[in-house]
């Protein structure tokens, strides 16, 4: 009986080993599929520029401050028109009014504040497809100082109006790149590429050309550079015949 028990126990070990081995192989390649990731990129130049700036006036008299600011507004408008910017591309936002006060201290203790005047601020926004013209004007805007206008400019932002079409082209390139990779892997493994089972699009990225800008998991969208690079990835899953 001892020999019979030992034999049964040995057979059980062998059978268990066979099942475990088959289970490992099945788990490693469950349904004969291959997953690959392809990428596509394209360089392009922005065709839309947005540029903003602001000017301000300050006076103890609110009406006086407003009149001075309104004169500055007309000076800014005429300057931009003389530089070749169309009036329809020039948008002035509403005036922001701030009361300016100076804090007073005695022996290091706050004792109150004194009214100094009203500061009025107005911003202007220029949006145009004439990118080169607006770039030049933004560099020369300090000329307004000679006209008595304290104008503060922000760096231009660059956009692309055909981004939807560009994205379609990138998806096509990334898909083709992934398909070619899958075909090579299938051939090298002695099989052939079967039907496409799944396709997942990665994050669409827009970075400045040669900027060394990092990619983002949520997608980068560069507006600081006029010349940009768009890229996207596609993950495809194919059956293997």
CSV table of C-alpha atoms in Angstrom, one decimal:
chain,number,residue,atom,x,y,z
A,1,UNK,CA,0.0,0.0,0.0
A,2,UNK,CA,2.9,2.3,0.7
A,3,UNK,CA,4.3,1.8,-2.8
A,4,UNK,CA,0.8,2.4,-4.4
A,5,UNK,CA,0.4,5.7,-2.4
A,6,UNK,CA,3.8,6.9,-3.5
A,7,UNK,CA,3.1,6.1,-7.2
A,8,UNK,CA,-0.3,8.0,-7.0
A,9,UNK,CA,1.4,11.0,-5.4
A,10,UNK,CA,4.1,11.1,-8.1
A,11,UNK,CA,1.5,10.9,-10.9
A,12,UNK,CA,-0.4,13.8,-9.2
A,13,UNK,CA,2.7,15.9,-9.1
A,14,UNK,CA,3.4,15.3,-12.8
A,15,UNK,CA,-0.2,16.1,-13.8
A,16,UNK,CA,-0.1,19.3,-11.8
A,17,UNK,CA,3.2,20.4,-13.4
A,18,UNK,CA,1.7,19.8,-16.9
A,19,UNK,CA,-1.4,21.9,-16.1
A,20,UNK,CA,0.7,24.7,-14.6
A,21,UNK,CA,3.0,24.8,-17.6
A,22,UNK,CA,0.1,25.0,-20.0
A,23,UNK,CA,-1.5,27.7,-17.9
A,24,UNK,CA,1.7,29.8,-18.1
A,25,UNK,CA,2.0,29.5,-21.8
A,26,UNK,CA,-1.7,30.4,-22.2
A,27,UNK,CA,-1.3,33.4,-20.0
A,28,UNK,CA,1.8,34.6,-21.9
A,29,UNK,CA,0.0,34.5,-25.2
A,30,UNK,CA,-3.7,34.2,-24.5
A,31,UNK,CA,-5.2,34.8,-28.0
A,32,UNK,CA,-2.4,35.1,-30.5
A,33,UNK,CA,-2.3,38.9,-30.7
A,34,UNK,CA,0.3,41.6,-31.1
A,35,UNK,CA,0.2,45.1,-29.8
A,36,UNK,CA,2.4,47.9,-31.4
A,37,UNK,CA,2.7,51.7,-31.0
A,38,UNK,CA,3.3,54.0,-34.0
A,39,UNK,CA,4.0,57.7,-34.1
A,40,UNK,CA,3.5,60.5,-36.5
A,41,UNK,CA,4.8,64.1,-36.5
A,42,UNK,CA,4.6,67.2,-38.7
A,43,UNK,CA,6.3,70.6,-38.6
A,44,UNK,CA,4.2,73.6,-39.3
A,45,UNK,CA,4.1,77.4,-39.0
A,46,UNK,CA,1.4,79.3,-37.1
A,47,UNK,CA,-1.1,81.2,-39.2
A,48,UNK,CA,-2.8,83.2,-36.4
A,49,UNK,CA,-1.2,85.6,-33.8
A,50,UNK,CA,-2.8,87.1,-30.7
A,51,UNK,CA,-1.1,90.0,-29.0
A,52,UNK,CA,-2.2,92.0,-26.0
A,53,UNK,CA,-1.0,95.1,-24.1
A,54,UNK,CA,-2.3,97.6,-21.6
A,55,UNK,CA,-1.9,101.3,-20.8
A,56,UNK,CA,-2.9,103.2,-17.7
A,57,UNK,CA,-3.5,106.6,-16.1
A,58,UNK,CA,-3.6,107.8,-12.5
A,59,UNK,CA,-5.1,110.9,-11.0
A,60,UNK,CA,-6.8,112.1,-7.8
A,61,UNK,CA,-9.7,113.2,-10.0
A,62,UNK,CA,-11.6,110.3,-11.6
A,63,UNK,CA,-12.9,112.3,-14.5
A,64,UNK,CA,-9.5,113.6,-15.3
A,65,UNK,CA,-8.0,110.2,-15.2
A,66,UNK,CA,-10.7,108.9,-17.6
A,67,UNK,CA,-10.2,111.7,-20.1
A,68,UNK,CA,-6.4,111.1,-20.1
A,69,UNK,CA,-6.9,107.4,-20.6
A,70,UNK,CA,-9.4,108.0,-23.4
A,71,UNK,CA,-6.8,110.3,-25.1
A,72,UNK,CA,-4.2,107.5,-24.8
A,73,UNK,CA,-6.7,105.0,-26.3
A,74,UNK,CA,-7.1,107.1,-29.4
A,75,UNK,CA,-3.3,107.5,-29.6
A,76,UNK,CA,-2.9,103.7,-29.4
A,77,UNK,CA,-5.6,103.1,-31.9
A,78,UNK,CA,-4.2,105.5,-34.5
A,79,UNK,CA,-0.7,104.2,-34.0
A,80,UNK,CA,-1.8,100.6,-34.7
A,81,UNK,CA,-3.8,101.7,-37.8
A,82,UNK,CA,-0.8,103.7,-39.1
A,83,UNK,CA,1.3,100.6,-38.7
A,84,UNK,CA,-1.0,98.7,-41.0
A,85,UNK,CA,-3.3,96.9,-38.6
A,86,UNK,CA,-6.9,96.8,-39.6
A,87,UNK,CA,-9.4,98.5,-37.2
A,88,UNK,CA,-11.5,95.3,-37.1
A,89,UNK,CA,-8.5,93.4,-35.6
A,90,UNK,CA,-8.2,95.9,-32.7
A,91,UNK,CA,-10.3,95.3,-29.7
A,92,UNK,CA,-10.3,97.5,-26.6
A,93,UNK,CA,-11.6,95.9,-23.4
A,94,UNK,CA,-13.5,97.7,-20.7
A,95,UNK,CA,-11.7,100.1,-18.3
A,96,UNK,CA,-10.6,98.7,-14.9
A,97,UNK,CA,-10.7,101.2,-12.0
A,98,UNK,CA,-8.6,100.8,-8.9
A,99,UNK,CA,-8.4,103.1,-5.9
A,100,UNK,CA,-4.7,103.6,-4.9
A,101,UNK,CA,-4.0,104.1,-1.2
A,102,UNK,CA,-0.8,104.5,0.8
A,103,UNK,CA,-0.6,102.8,4.2
A,104,UNK,CA,0.6,104.9,7.1
A,105,UNK,CA,2.6,103.7,10.1
A,106,UNK,CA,3.7,105.1,13.4
A,107,UNK,CA,6.3,103.3,15.5
A,108,UNK,CA,5.8,100.3,13.3
A,109,UNK,CA,2.1,100.2,13.8
A,110,UNK,CA,-0.5,100.6,11.1
A,111,UNK,CA,-2.6,103.7,11.7
A,112,UNK,CA,-4.6,104.0,8.5
A,113,UNK,CA,-4.3,104.8,4.8
A,114,UNK,CA,-4.3,107.9,2.6
A,115,UNK,CA,-6.1,108.1,-0.7
A,116,UNK,CA,-3.6,108.8,-3.5
A,117,UNK,CA,-5.8,108.6,-6.6
A,118,UNK,CA,-7.6,106.5,-9.1
A,119,UNK,CA,-5.7,104.2,-11.4
A,120,UNK,CA,-7.5,103.4,-14.7
A,121,UNK,CA,-6.2,100.5,-16.8
A,122,UNK,CA,-7.3,99.5,-20.3
A,123,UNK,CA,-6.2,96.5,-22.3
A,124,UNK,CA,-6.1,96.1,-26.1
A,125,UNK,CA,-6.1,92.8,-28.0
A,126,UNK,CA,-5.0,92.3,-31.6
A,127,UNK,CA,-5.8,89.1,-33.4
A,128,UNK,CA,-4.7,88.7,-37.0
A,129,UNK,CA,-3.6,86.2,-39.7
A,130,UNK,CA,-0.9,88.7,-40.7
A,131,UNK,CA,1.6,87.1,-38.3
A,132,UNK,CA,4.7,88.9,-39.5
A,133,UNK,CA,3.1,92.4,-39.4
A,134,UNK,CA,1.9,92.0,-35.8
A,135,UNK,CA,5.3,90.6,-34.7
A,136,UNK,CA,7.0,93.7,-36.1
A,137,UNK,CA,4.5,96.0,-34.4
A,138,UNK,CA,4.9,94.2,-31.0
A,139,UNK,CA,8.7,94.8,-31.2
A,140,UNK,CA,8.3,98.5,-32.0
A,141,UNK,CA,5.5,99.3,-29.6
A,142,UNK,CA,7.9,101.2,-27.2
A,143,UNK,CA,7.6,104.1,-29.7
A,144,UNK,CA,4.3,104.9,-27.9
A,145,UNK,CA,6.4,106.2,-25.0
A,146,UNK,CA,7.5,109.0,-27.2
A,147,UNK,CA,3.8,109.9,-27.6
A,148,UNK,CA,3.3,110.0,-23.8
A,149,UNK,CA,1.6,106.6,-23.5
A,150,UNK,CA,2.8,104.2,-20.9
A,151,UNK,CA,2.2,100.9,-22.8
A,152,UNK,CA,3.0,97.5,-21.4
A,153,UNK,CA,3.1,94.7,-23.9
A,154,UNK,CA,2.8,90.9,-23.4
A,155,UNK,CA,4.6,88.4,-25.7
A,156,UNK,CA,2.5,87.3,-28.7
A,157,UNK,CA,0.7,83.9,-28.7
A,158,UNK,CA,0.7,81.8,-31.8
A,159,UNK,CA,-2.0,79.4,-33.0
A,160,UNK,CA,-2.9,77.3,-36.1
A,161,UNK,CA,-6.4,77.5,-37.6
A,162,UNK,CA,-6.1,74.2,-39.5
A,163,UNK,CA,-5.4,72.1,-36.4
A,164,UNK,CA,-8.3,69.7,-37.0
A,165,UNK,CA,-7.0,68.7,-40.5
A,166,UNK,CA,-3.4,68.4,-39.1
A,167,UNK,CA,-4.6,66.1,-36.4
A,168,UNK,CA,-6.2,63.8,-39.0
A,169,UNK,CA,-3.0,63.7,-41.0
A,170,UNK,CA,-1.0,62.8,-37.8
A,171,UNK,CA,-3.4,60.0,-36.9
A,172,UNK,CA,-3.0,58.5,-40.4
A,173,UNK,CA,0.8,58.7,-40.2
A,174,UNK,CA,0.9,57.1,-36.8
A,175,UNK,CA,-1.5,54.3,-37.8
A,176,UNK,CA,0.6,53.5,-40.9
A,177,UNK,CA,3.8,53.5,-38.8
A,178,UNK,CA,2.2,51.1,-36.3
A,179,UNK,CA,0.9,48.8,-39.0
A,180,UNK,CA,4.3,48.5,-40.6
A,181,UNK,CA,5.9,47.7,-37.3
A,182,UNK,CA,3.3,45.0,-36.7
A,183,UNK,CA,3.9,43.4,-40.1
A,184,UNK,CA,7.6,43.2,-39.5
A,185,UNK,CA,7.2,41.6,-36.1
A,186,UNK,CA,4.7,39.1,-37.4
A,187,UNK,CA,7.0,38.1,-40.3
A,188,UNK,CA,10.0,37.7,-38.0
A,189,UNK,CA,8.0,35.4,-35.8
A,190,UNK,CA,7.0,33.2,-38.8
A,191,UNK,CA,3.3,34.4,-38.9
A,192,UNK,CA,1.2,36.8,-40.8
A,193,UNK,CA,-0.8,39.9,-39.7
A,194,UNK,CA,-4.5,39.2,-39.1
A,195,UNK,CA,-7.4,41.5,-38.5
A,196,UNK,CA,-7.2,44.7,-36.5
A,197,UNK,CA,-8.8,44.1,-33.1
A,198,UNK,CA,-8.3,47.4,-31.4
A,199,UNK,CA,-6.9,51.0,-32.0
A,200,UNK,CA,-6.2,53.5,-29.3
A,201,UNK,CA,-5.1,57.1,-29.9
A,202,UNK,CA,-2.4,58.6,-27.7
A,203,UNK,CA,-2.1,62.2,-26.6
A,204,UNK,CA,-1.8,64.9,-29.2
A,205,UNK,CA,1.2,67.1,-28.6
A,206,UNK,CA,2.2,70.5,-30.0
A,207,UNK,CA,5.7,71.7,-29.1
A,208,UNK,CA,8.0,74.4,-30.3
A,209,UNK,CA,10.4,73.3,-33.0
A,210,UNK,CA,13.9,72.5,-31.6
A,211,UNK,CA,12.8,73.9,-28.3
A,212,UNK,CA,13.6,70.9,-26.1
A,213,UNK,CA,10.2,71.2,-24.7
A,214,UNK,CA,9.0,68.3,-22.5
A,215,UNK,CA,5.9,66.3,-23.5
A,216,UNK,CA,3.0,66.1,-21.1
A,217,UNK,CA,0.8,63.2,-20.2
A,218,UNK,CA,-2.2,65.5,-20.7
A,219,UNK,CA,-0.9,66.9,-23.9
A,220,UNK,CA,1.3,69.9,-24.6
A,221,UNK,CA,0.0,72.9,-26.5
A,222,UNK,CA,2.7,75.4,-27.2
A,223,UNK,CA,1.6,79.0,-27.9
A,224,UNK,CA,5.0,80.7,-27.4
A,225,UNK,CA,6.7,79.6,-30.7
A,226,UNK,CA,5.6,80.5,-34.2
A,227,UNK,CA,7.1,77.3,-35.7
A,228,UNK,CA,5.9,74.2,-34.0
A,229,UNK,CA,5.9,70.4,-34.2
A,230,UNK,CA,2.7,68.3,-33.9
A,231,UNK,CA,3.0,64.6,-32.9
A,232,UNK,CA,0.7,61.8,-31.9
A,233,UNK,CA,0.9,58.1,-31.1
A,234,UNK,CA,-1.5,55.2,-32.1
A,235,UNK,CA,-1.6,51.8,-30.3
A,236,UNK,CA,-2.9,49.0,-32.5
A,237,UNK,CA,-3.7,45.4,-31.6
A,238,UNK,CA,-3.8,42.8,-34.4
A,239,UNK,CA,-4.5,39.1,-34.5
A,240,UNK,CA,-1.7,36.8,-35.6
A,241,UNK,CA,-2.5,34.1,-38.2
